[in-house]
């Protein structure tokens, strides 16, 4: 902390502003700047989808390693604006600087495992520095986390500077291991989160990424004739995305906000956010990326069979998303986590249908999801009040 005190004396006064008084939990709306910030993530996500669509096997491994690191930092900005709302001009400027760092990351992600690109590491370092220096204004308990994020940035620099492919994979894996080990050795004391804001911010990120699935429909439709092959696949792809939205936003996220608001101990609340919104949202978001890559392959081929990899992307991405929602339910806890595991297994079971016909597999996924969500809705209804006996 001595180093931070020295930095605070050297930096201009506008940077080290005093933190505003903590507002009530229901008085922290998500700002338009935060929405703007989330939209930058769309570009990064689009790059991951393209990587997976180009090479389903190695692309998925590369996307998973990079996403594991980048999601930690992106979720960290949800925490940052939760404790330091961007109400002052200086904070807004700093967040805009962080957005420039994210833009650098998005532009250079495709080259990360193909020759390397040091500008990706530079963008990541900018993101880490802005996040850490701003967060330290709110609590000194963030100091060890900042140090871990800087260590991860060093690993990313190493990954983008080495020439050997295997070392690149190992160093990206090391960066992911560093950041995701933080909750194990950090006690989470001194960190405070507002339930409504943190839930809404994570939900907005999922909405943004679901939008990427719709973008994948447009990408796959470029230069294709407007016929049944295009329209049927596009509509069924949208129906799958709509079912995923329903599975998370109609019940689970409102219930999550209620559980977090009911958890008065700040340490327990932070741990629930970590488990339910940070850890569990890795498969939620990766599932959407994998599904989007599958939809990109399916567009324009509704009446034709898919190859095995593409059919697995469609069912596998949906199933991974459902497993992530099961993790959210376990972490809060909410009712019915094992129903989501069973629903994920049912979605995987229809994957071979894609080898026969693309529309058949997409339609089967929609039917399975619709039936599963309908059964869940019946199970979540409150029991009718007993009638008085005559």
CSV table of C-alpha atoms in Angstrom, one decimal:
chain,number,residue,atom,x,y,z
A,1,UNK,CA,0.0,0.0,0.0
A,2,UNK,CA,3.0,2.3,0.4
A,3,UNK,CA,3.4,2.2,-3.4
A,4,UNK,CA,-0.2,3.2,-3.9
A,5,UNK,CA,0.3,6.1,-1.4
A,6,UNK,CA,3.3,7.3,-3.4
A,7,UNK,CA,1.4,7.0,-6.7
A,8,UNK,CA,-1.6,8.9,-5.2
A,9,UNK,CA,0.8,11.8,-4.3
A,10,UNK,CA,2.3,11.9,-7.8
A,11,UNK,CA,-0.9,11.6,-9.9
A,12,UNK,CA,-3.1,14.7,-10.5
A,13,UNK,CA,-5.9,15.4,-8.1
A,14,UNK,CA,-8.6,14.6,-10.6
A,15,UNK,CA,-7.4,11.0,-10.8
A,16,UNK,CA,-7.4,10.3,-7.1
A,17,UNK,CA,-10.8,11.8,-6.3
A,18,UNK,CA,-12.4,10.7,-3.1
A,19,UNK,CA,-15.0,7.9,-3.6
A,20,UNK,CA,-18.6,9.0,-3.4
A,21,UNK,CA,-20.6,7.9,-0.4
A,22,UNK,CA,-22.0,4.4,-1.0
A,23,UNK,CA,-25.6,4.7,-2.2
A,24,UNK,CA,-28.5,2.5,-1.0
A,25,UNK,CA,-28.6,-0.8,-2.7
A,26,UNK,CA,-31.7,0.2,-4.8
A,27,UNK,CA,-30.3,3.5,-5.9
A,28,UNK,CA,-27.5,2.5,-8.2
A,29,UNK,CA,-28.8,2.3,-11.7
A,30,UNK,CA,-26.7,1.1,-14.6
A,31,UNK,CA,-25.3,4.1,-16.5
A,32,UNK,CA,-25.4,4.6,-20.2
A,33,UNK,CA,-21.6,4.6,-20.2
A,34,UNK,CA,-21.6,1.1,-18.7
A,35,UNK,CA,-23.9,0.0,-21.6
A,36,UNK,CA,-21.5,1.7,-24.0
A,37,UNK,CA,-18.7,-0.2,-22.3
A,38,UNK,CA,-20.5,-3.5,-22.7
A,39,UNK,CA,-21.0,-2.9,-26.4
A,40,UNK,CA,-17.2,-2.9,-26.9
A,41,UNK,CA,-17.2,-6.5,-25.6
A,42,UNK,CA,-19.4,-7.4,-28.6
A,43,UNK,CA,-16.4,-6.9,-30.9
A,44,UNK,CA,-14.2,-9.2,-28.8
A,45,UNK,CA,-16.9,-11.8,-28.6
A,46,UNK,CA,-17.4,-11.6,-32.4
A,47,UNK,CA,-13.7,-12.4,-32.9
A,48,UNK,CA,-14.0,-15.5,-30.6
A,49,UNK,CA,-17.0,-16.7,-32.6
A,50,UNK,CA,-15.1,-16.4,-35.8
A,51,UNK,CA,-12.1,-18.3,-34.4
A,52,UNK,CA,-14.3,-21.2,-33.3
A,53,UNK,CA,-16.2,-21.2,-36.6
A,54,UNK,CA,-13.0,-21.4,-38.5
A,55,UNK,CA,-11.5,-24.3,-36.6
A,56,UNK,CA,-14.0,-25.9,-34.1
A,57,UNK,CA,-11.3,-28.0,-32.3
A,58,UNK,CA,-8.2,-25.8,-31.9
A,59,UNK,CA,-10.2,-22.6,-32.2
A,60,UNK,CA,-12.4,-23.7,-29.2
A,61,UNK,CA,-9.2,-24.4,-27.2
A,62,UNK,CA,-7.7,-21.0,-28.0
A,63,UNK,CA,-11.0,-19.2,-27.4
A,64,UNK,CA,-11.4,-20.9,-24.0
A,65,UNK,CA,-7.9,-20.0,-22.9
A,66,UNK,CA,-8.2,-16.3,-23.9
A,67,UNK,CA,-11.8,-16.0,-22.8
A,68,UNK,CA,-11.0,-17.4,-19.3
A,69,UNK,CA,-8.5,-14.5,-18.8
A,70,UNK,CA,-10.6,-11.7,-20.5
A,71,UNK,CA,-13.9,-12.6,-18.8
A,72,UNK,CA,-12.2,-12.2,-15.4
A,73,UNK,CA,-11.2,-8.7,-16.3
A,74,UNK,CA,-14.4,-7.7,-18.0
A,75,UNK,CA,-16.5,-9.0,-15.1
A,76,UNK,CA,-14.1,-7.0,-12.9
A,77,UNK,CA,-15.3,-3.8,-14.5
A,78,UNK,CA,-18.8,-4.7,-13.4
A,79,UNK,CA,-17.5,-4.9,-9.9
A,80,UNK,CA,-15.6,-1.6,-10.4
A,81,UNK,CA,-18.6,0.5,-11.5
A,82,UNK,CA,-20.6,-1.2,-8.7
A,83,UNK,CA,-18.4,0.4,-6.0
A,84,UNK,CA,-17.2,3.5,-8.0
A,85,UNK,CA,-20.1,4.7,-10.2
A,86,UNK,CA,-18.9,6.7,-13.2
A,87,UNK,CA,-20.6,9.9,-12.1
A,88,UNK,CA,-17.6,12.2,-12.4
A,89,UNK,CA,-15.9,13.3,-15.6
A,90,UNK,CA,-12.5,11.9,-14.6
A,91,UNK,CA,-13.9,8.4,-14.1
A,92,UNK,CA,-15.7,8.5,-17.4
A,93,UNK,CA,-12.5,9.4,-19.2
A,94,UNK,CA,-10.7,6.6,-17.5
A,95,UNK,CA,-13.4,4.1,-18.5
A,96,UNK,CA,-13.1,5.4,-22.1
A,97,UNK,CA,-9.4,4.7,-21.9
A,98,UNK,CA,-10.1,1.2,-20.7
A,99,UNK,CA,-12.5,0.8,-23.7
A,100,UNK,CA,-9.6,1.7,-26.0
A,101,UNK,CA,-7.7,-1.1,-24.4
A,102,UNK,CA,-10.5,-3.5,-25.0
A,103,UNK,CA,-10.6,-2.3,-28.7
A,104,UNK,CA,-6.9,-3.2,-29.0
A,105,UNK,CA,-7.7,-6.6,-27.6
A,106,UNK,CA,-10.6,-7.2,-30.0
A,107,UNK,CA,-8.5,-6.1,-33.0
A,108,UNK,CA,-5.6,-8.4,-32.1
A,109,UNK,CA,-7.3,-11.5,-30.7
A,110,UNK,CA,-7.3,-13.4,-34.1
A,111,UNK,CA,-3.5,-13.2,-34.2
A,112,UNK,CA,-2.9,-14.3,-30.6
A,113,UNK,CA,-2.1,-17.9,-31.6
A,114,UNK,CA,-1.0,-17.2,-35.1
A,115,UNK,CA,2.4,-15.5,-34.8
A,116,UNK,CA,1.4,-13.5,-31.7
A,117,UNK,CA,0.7,-9.8,-31.4
A,118,UNK,CA,2.2,-7.8,-28.6
A,119,UNK,CA,-0.6,-5.1,-29.0
A,120,UNK,CA,-3.0,-7.6,-27.5
A,121,UNK,CA,-0.8,-7.7,-24.3
A,122,UNK,CA,-0.6,-3.9,-24.4
A,123,UNK,CA,-4.4,-3.6,-24.5
A,124,UNK,CA,-4.7,-6.0,-21.7
A,125,UNK,CA,-2.2,-4.1,-19.6
A,126,UNK,CA,-4.2,-0.9,-20.1
A,127,UNK,CA,-7.3,-2.7,-19.0
A,128,UNK,CA,-5.6,-4.0,-15.9
A,129,UNK,CA,-4.0,-0.7,-14.9
A,130,UNK,CA,-7.1,1.4,-15.2
A,131,UNK,CA,-9.2,-1.2,-13.4
A,132,UNK,CA,-6.7,-1.6,-10.5
A,133,UNK,CA,-5.9,2.0,-9.9
A,134,UNK,CA,-9.5,3.0,-9.9
A,135,UNK,CA,-10.5,0.1,-7.6
A,136,UNK,CA,-7.9,1.0,-5.1
A,137,UNK,CA,-9.7,4.3,-4.5
A,138,UNK,CA,-12.6,2.3,-3.0
A,139,UNK,CA,-10.7,-0.3,-0.9
A,140,UNK,CA,-7.2,-1.3,-0.1
A,141,UNK,CA,-8.4,-4.9,0.1
A,142,UNK,CA,-8.1,-4.9,-3.7
A,143,UNK,CA,-4.3,-4.6,-3.6
A,144,UNK,CA,-3.5,-8.3,-3.8
A,145,UNK,CA,-6.0,-8.8,-6.6
A,146,UNK,CA,-4.4,-6.0,-8.5
A,147,UNK,CA,-1.0,-7.7,-8.1
A,148,UNK,CA,-2.5,-10.9,-9.4
A,149,UNK,CA,-4.0,-9.2,-12.4
A,150,UNK,CA,-0.6,-7.6,-13.2
A,151,UNK,CA,1.0,-11.0,-13.0
A,152,UNK,CA,-1.5,-12.3,-15.4
A,153,UNK,CA,-0.7,-9.4,-17.7
A,154,UNK,CA,2.9,-10.4,-17.6
A,155,UNK,CA,2.0,-14.0,-18.6
A,156,UNK,CA,0.0,-12.6,-21.6
A,157,UNK,CA,3.0,-10.5,-22.6
A,158,UNK,CA,5.1,-13.7,-22.5
A,159,UNK,CA,2.6,-15.6,-24.5
A,160,UNK,CA,2.5,-13.0,-27.3
A,161,UNK,CA,6.3,-12.6,-27.4
A,162,UNK,CA,7.3,-16.3,-27.5
A,163,UNK,CA,7.7,-18.0,-30.9
A,164,UNK,CA,6.8,-21.5,-29.8
A,165,UNK,CA,3.2,-22.5,-30.1
A,166,UNK,CA,3.1,-24.8,-27.1
A,167,UNK,CA,4.6,-22.1,-24.8
A,168,UNK,CA,1.9,-19.7,-26.0
A,169,UNK,CA,-0.8,-22.2,-24.9
A,170,UNK,CA,1.0,-22.8,-21.6
A,171,UNK,CA,1.4,-19.0,-20.8
A,172,UNK,CA,-2.2,-18.2,-21.6
A,173,UNK,CA,-3.2,-21.1,-19.4
A,174,UNK,CA,-1.0,-19.7,-16.6
A,175,UNK,CA,-2.6,-16.3,-16.9
A,176,UNK,CA,-6.1,-17.9,-16.6
A,177,UNK,CA,-4.9,-20.0,-13.6
A,178,UNK,CA,-3.5,-16.9,-11.9
A,179,UNK,CA,-6.7,-14.8,-12.1
A,180,UNK,CA,-9.1,-17.6,-11.3
A,181,UNK,CA,-7.1,-18.7,-8.3
A,182,UNK,CA,-7.6,-15.3,-6.6
A,183,UNK,CA,-10.9,-16.2,-4.9
A,184,UNK,CA,-9.2,-19.2,-3.3
A,185,UNK,CA,-6.5,-17.3,-1.4
A,186,UNK,CA,-8.2,-13.9,-1.1
A,187,UNK,CA,-10.7,-13.7,1.7
A,188,UNK,CA,-13.1,-11.3,0.0
A,189,UNK,CA,-13.2,-9.1,3.1
A,190,UNK,CA,-13.4,-5.4,2.4
A,191,UNK,CA,-15.3,-5.9,-0.9
A,192,UNK,CA,-19.0,-4.7,-1.1
A,193,UNK,CA,-21.4,-5.2,-3.9
A,194,UNK,CA,-24.9,-3.8,-4.7
A,195,UNK,CA,-27.2,-6.8,-5.6
A,196,UNK,CA,-29.4,-5.1,-8.2
A,197,UNK,CA,-26.5,-3.4,-10.1
A,198,UNK,CA,-24.2,-6.4,-10.2
A,199,UNK,CA,-27.0,-8.7,-11.3
A,200,UNK,CA,-28.1,-6.3,-14.0
A,201,UNK,CA,-24.5,-5.8,-15.3
A,202,UNK,CA,-23.9,-9.5,-15.7
A,203,UNK,CA,-27.3,-9.9,-17.3
A,204,UNK,CA,-26.5,-7.1,-19.8
A,205,UNK,CA,-23.3,-8.9,-20.8
A,206,UNK,CA,-25.2,-12.0,-21.6
A,207,UNK,CA,-27.7,-10.0,-23.6
A,208,UNK,CA,-24.9,-8.5,-25.6
A,209,UNK,CA,-23.4,-11.9,-26.3
A,210,UNK,CA,-26.8,-13.3,-27.2
A,211,UNK,CA,-26.9,-10.5,-29.7
A,212,UNK,CA,-23.7,-11.9,-31.2
A,213,UNK,CA,-25.6,-15.1,-32.0
A,214,UNK,CA,-28.0,-12.9,-34.0
A,215,UNK,CA,-25.1,-11.2,-35.7
A,216,UNK,CA,-23.8,-14.7,-36.6
A,217,UNK,CA,-27.0,-15.3,-38.5
A,218,UNK,CA,-26.3,-12.1,-40.5
A,219,UNK,CA,-22.7,-13.1,-41.1
A,220,UNK,CA,-23.7,-16.6,-42.3
A,221,UNK,CA,-26.4,-15.1,-44.6
A,222,UNK,CA,-24.0,-12.8,-46.5
A,223,UNK,CA,-24.1,-13.4,-50.3
A,224,UNK,CA,-26.7,-16.2,-49.9
A,225,UNK,CA,-29.9,-16.4,-51.8
A,226,UNK,CA,-33.1,-15.7,-49.9
A,227,UNK,CA,-34.7,-19.1,-49.9
A,228,UNK,CA,-35.9,-21.8,-47.5
A,229,UNK,CA,-32.3,-22.9,-46.7
A,230,UNK,CA,-31.6,-19.4,-45.3
A,231,UNK,CA,-34.9,-18.4,-43.8
A,232,UNK,CA,-35.7,-21.7,-41.9
A,233,UNK,CA,-32.2,-21.9,-40.4
A,234,UNK,CA,-32.3,-18.2,-39.4
A,235,UNK,CA,-35.7,-18.4,-37.7
A,236,UNK,CA,-34.9,-21.6,-35.9
A,237,UNK,CA,-31.5,-20.2,-34.8
A,238,UNK,CA,-33.3,-17.1,-33.4
A,239,UNK,CA,-35.8,-19.4,-31.6
A,240,UNK,CA,-32.9,-21.3,-29.9
A,241,UNK,CA,-31.5,-17.9,-28.7
A,242,UNK,CA,-34.9,-16.9,-27.5
A,243,UNK,CA,-35.2,-20.1,-25.4
A,244,UNK,CA,-31.8,-19.4,-23.9
A,245,UNK,CA,-32.9,-15.9,-23.0
A,246,UNK,CA,-36.0,-17.2,-21.4
A,247,UNK,CA,-34.1,-19.8,-19.4
A,248,UNK,CA,-32.0,-17.2,-17.7
A,249,UNK,CA,-33.9,-13.9,-17.6
A,250,UNK,CA,-37.5,-14.8,-16.8
A,251,UNK,CA,-36.8,-16.4,-13.5
A,252,UNK,CA,-33.2,-17.1,-12.6
A,253,UNK,CA,-31.7,-13.6,-12.7
A,254,UNK,CA,-34.7,-11.9,-10.8
A,255,UNK,CA,-34.4,-14.7,-8.2
A,256,UNK,CA,-30.6,-14.2,-8.1
A,257,UNK,CA,-31.1,-10.5,-7.3
A,258,UNK,CA,-33.5,-11.3,-4.6
A,259,UNK,CA,-31.2,-13.9,-3.0
A,260,UNK,CA,-28.2,-11.4,-3.1
A,261,UNK,CA,-30.4,-8.7,-1.5
A,262,UNK,CA,-31.4,-11.0,1.2
A,263,UNK,CA,-27.8,-11.9,2.0
A,264,UNK,CA,-26.7,-9.2,4.4
A,265,UNK,CA,-23.2,-10.5,5.2
A,266,UNK,CA,-21.0,-8.7,2.5
A,267,UNK,CA,-18.5,-11.6,2.4
A,268,UNK,CA,-21.1,-14.2,1.8
A,269,UNK,CA,-22.7,-12.0,-0.8
A,270,UNK,CA,-19.4,-11.5,-2.7
A,271,UNK,CA,-18.8,-15.3,-2.6
A,272,UNK,CA,-22.2,-15.9,-4.1
A,273,UNK,CA,-21.5,-13.4,-6.9
A,274,UNK,CA,-18.2,-15.1,-7.5
A,275,UNK,CA,-19.6,-18.5,-7.8
A,276,UNK,CA,-23.0,-17.7,-9.4
A,277,UNK,CA,-22.2,-14.8,-11.7
A,278,UNK,CA,-18.4,-15.0,-12.3
A,279,UNK,CA,-17.6,-18.7,-12.4
A,280,UNK,CA,-20.9,-20.0,-13.7
A,281,UNK,CA,-21.1,-17.4,-16.4
A,282,UNK,CA,-18.0,-18.8,-18.0
A,283,UNK,CA,-20.0,-21.8,-19.4
A,284,UNK,CA,-23.0,-19.5,-20.0
A,285,UNK,CA,-21.0,-17.2,-22.2
A,286,UNK,CA,-18.8,-19.8,-23.8
A,287,UNK,CA,-21.9,-21.8,-24.6
A,288,UNK,CA,-23.3,-18.8,-26.6
A,289,UNK,CA,-20.0,-18.4,-28.5
A,290,UNK,CA,-20.0,-22.1,-29.5
A,291,UNK,CA,-23.7,-21.9,-30.4
A,292,UNK,CA,-23.1,-18.8,-32.5
A,293,UNK,CA,-20.3,-20.6,-34.4
A,294,UNK,CA,-22.7,-23.5,-35.1
A,295,UNK,CA,-25.4,-21.2,-36.3
A,296,UNK,CA,-23.0,-19.5,-38.6
A,297,UNK,CA,-22.3,-22.9,-40.2
A,298,UNK,CA,-26.0,-23.8,-40.3
A,299,UNK,CA,-27.3,-20.7,-42.1
A,300,UNK,CA,-28.0,-21.4,-45.7
A,301,UNK,CA,-28.0,-25.2,-45.2
A,302,UNK,CA,-31.4,-25.8,-43.5
A,303,UNK,CA,-32.4,-28.7,-45.8
A,304,UNK,CA,-28.9,-30.2,-46.0
A,305,UNK,CA,-27.0,-32.3,-43.4
A,306,UNK,CA,-24.3,-30.8,-41.2
A,307,UNK,CA,-20.9,-32.3,-40.6
A,308,UNK,CA,-20.3,-33.8,-37.1
A,309,UNK,CA,-18.3,-30.8,-35.8
A,310,UNK,CA,-21.1,-28.3,-36.7
A,311,UNK,CA,-23.9,-30.4,-35.3
A,312,UNK,CA,-21.9,-30.7,-32.1
A,313,UNK,CA,-21.4,-26.9,-32.0
A,314,UNK,CA,-25.2,-26.4,-32.1
A,315,UNK,CA,-26.1,-28.9,-29.4
A,316,UNK,CA,-22.9,-28.6,-27.4
A,317,UNK,CA,-23.1,-24.8,-27.1
A,318,UNK,CA,-26.7,-24.9,-26.0
A,319,UNK,CA,-25.9,-27.7,-23.4
A,320,UNK,CA,-22.9,-25.8,-22.0
A,321,UNK,CA,-25.1,-22.7,-21.6
A,322,UNK,CA,-27.7,-24.8,-19.6
A,323,UNK,CA,-24.9,-26.2,-17.4
A,324,UNK,CA,-23.8,-22.7,-16.6
A,325,UNK,CA,-27.4,-21.8,-15.5
A,326,UNK,CA,-27.3,-25.0,-13.4
A,327,UNK,CA,-24.2,-23.6,-11.7
A,328,UNK,CA,-25.9,-20.3,-11.0
A,329,UNK,CA,-28.8,-22.2,-9.4
A,330,UNK,CA,-26.4,-24.2,-7.2
A,331,UNK,CA,-24.5,-21.2,-6.1
A,332,UNK,CA,-27.4,-19.0,-5.0
A,333,UNK,CA,-29.0,-21.5,-4.3
A,334,UNK,CA,-32.2,-21.6,-6.5
A,335,UNK,CA,-34.6,-24.5,-7.2
A,336,UNK,CA,-34.0,-27.0,-9.9
A,337,UNK,CA,-30.3,-27.1,-10.8
A,338,UNK,CA,-30.4,-30.7,-11.8
A,339,UNK,CA,-33.4,-30.1,-14.1
A,340,UNK,CA,-31.0,-28.0,-16.2
A,341,UNK,CA,-28.4,-30.8,-16.2
A,342,UNK,CA,-31.0,-33.2,-17.5
A,343,UNK,CA,-32.2,-30.6,-20.1
A,344,UNK,CA,-28.5,-30.2,-21.2
A,345,UNK,CA,-28.2,-34.0,-21.6
A,346,UNK,CA,-31.5,-34.0,-23.7
A,347,UNK,CA,-30.2,-31.3,-26.0
A,348,UNK,CA,-26.9,-33.2,-26.5
A,349,UNK,CA,-28.9,-36.3,-27.4
A,350,UNK,CA,-30.4,-34.7,-30.5
A,351,UNK,CA,-27.0,-33.7,-31.9
A,352,UNK,CA,-26.9,-36.7,-34.4
A,353,UNK,CA,-30.1,-35.3,-36.1
A,354,UNK,CA,-27.9,-32.7,-37.7
A,355,UNK,CA,-26.1,-35.4,-39.6
A,356,UNK,CA,-29.5,-36.1,-41.3
A,357,UNK,CA,-30.8,-32.5,-41.7
A,358,UNK,CA,-29.9,-29.1,-40.2
A,359,UNK,CA,-33.4,-27.9,-39.7
A,360,UNK,CA,-34.3,-31.2,-38.0
A,361,UNK,CA,-31.6,-30.7,-35.4
A,362,UNK,CA,-32.4,-27.0,-34.8
A,363,UNK,CA,-36.1,-27.8,-34.6
A,364,UNK,CA,-35.5,-30.6,-32.1
A,365,UNK,CA,-33.4,-28.3,-29.9
A,366,UNK,CA,-36.2,-25.7,-29.9
A,367,UNK,CA,-38.8,-28.4,-29.0
A,368,UNK,CA,-36.6,-29.9,-26.2
A,369,UNK,CA,-35.9,-26.4,-24.8
A,370,UNK,CA,-39.5,-25.3,-25.0
A,371,UNK,CA,-40.8,-28.5,-23.4
A,372,UNK,CA,-38.2,-28.4,-20.6
A,373,UNK,CA,-38.9,-24.7,-19.8
A,374,UNK,CA,-42.6,-25.4,-19.8
A,375,UNK,CA,-42.2,-28.2,-17.3
A,376,UNK,CA,-39.9,-26.0,-15.2
A,377,UNK,CA,-42.6,-23.2,-15.2
A,378,UNK,CA,-45.1,-25.7,-13.8
A,379,UNK,CA,-42.7,-26.8,-11.2
A,380,UNK,CA,-41.9,-23.2,-10.1
A,381,UNK,CA,-45.6,-22.2,-9.7
A,382,UNK,CA,-46.6,-21.7,-6.0
A,383,UNK,CA,-48.9,-24.4,-4.7
A,384,UNK,CA,-52.6,-23.4,-4.7
A,385,UNK,CA,-54.0,-22.2,-1.4
A,386,UNK,CA,-55.9,-25.0,0.4
A,387,UNK,CA,-59.7,-24.6,0.2
A,388,UNK,CA,-61.6,-24.4,3.5
A,389,UNK,CA,-63.4,-27.6,4.2
A,390,UNK,CA,-67.1,-27.6,4.5
